[in-house]
Phi, psi and omega in degrees: 000352180058039179071010181278117173284128178304133177253158168256121187251128180260143175234133184227133172226127171247149187286332177221163186297338183268354175285142185262128182276008191302319188292323179295307182304321187285323185290324184277341178071201178296126177228156176290323182216138186234136174240125187239128183246126175244078193204144172249104172230143182278347181249183177272005181279069179245136183299317182288327175295318175296323173304312183294320181287338177281330183285314188299149181231164173305134182098348179282159179233123177273117179252130182225145176303307185210158181299334176289345175276337177273328183210154181261353174215162186300314188300306177304316179305306180305315183289322175291317176304315173306313183300310180293315180301316183295342176262012187051040175252129188269153176240138175230122182257112190298318184281340182223073182300339177300342176269354185298140190275359180275008181222151177296335177294317176295316177297326174299306185296321181289325171299315180293320177302317178303314173300314183295320173299317176296317178296318177303308181299318177295317179291321177300318177298319179300312184296319180303309185297315177295319173307312179293317181297327181285322178290334173294316180302316179281003175073017178256006182255083184228077184293130178269130178301139179285339181244137173282158173310315179300313179301321180294318183297311185298324179298318185296320180294315181295331176292316176295333176274359174101005189280132175298141181301325177302318179293316183301308185307309180303320180296327181272357181058049179223164173287169176295323178299322183290322180294313181299320180294316178299318183291329176277356189053047178247174183057238179276009176256005178298141180261000000 
């Protein structure tokens, strides 16, 4: 551990700048270092979260009020917990101590959560595929492409001119994924 004394590091996230973090701060109590996020993000790409992950060292404990403050999905939660555990950093959830990583019970609960999340993703994919297959049999699954061949050609020209795909997708009023699918001639854009 190179003489590093374990610190207690707090992480607080409020969804918007007008939300008050006081309840979370009171719940986590005194910490050696605090990271406070005022952002509503669906991913783990949050500046203070990334700063906290870069800051913590082996022997530290990250204290969070509840799992939903650390991650927005079970998958993200498990990824973050594993990342911290791999660096010998424990995680403590004040509201749900059964998920703390410093006990075999916490490890077990997180493993169960991971299995449930994996099953849920597989079930959703299976239902989607079954639904699409049934719709195709009935002849009602006929996705009309959101982009015309002319729009796709224009997008290709703009990409060649150096315009970012994000900008092009926004200008065409489609998601980036739709643009990528159209450019790759996949899905309903197959020729």
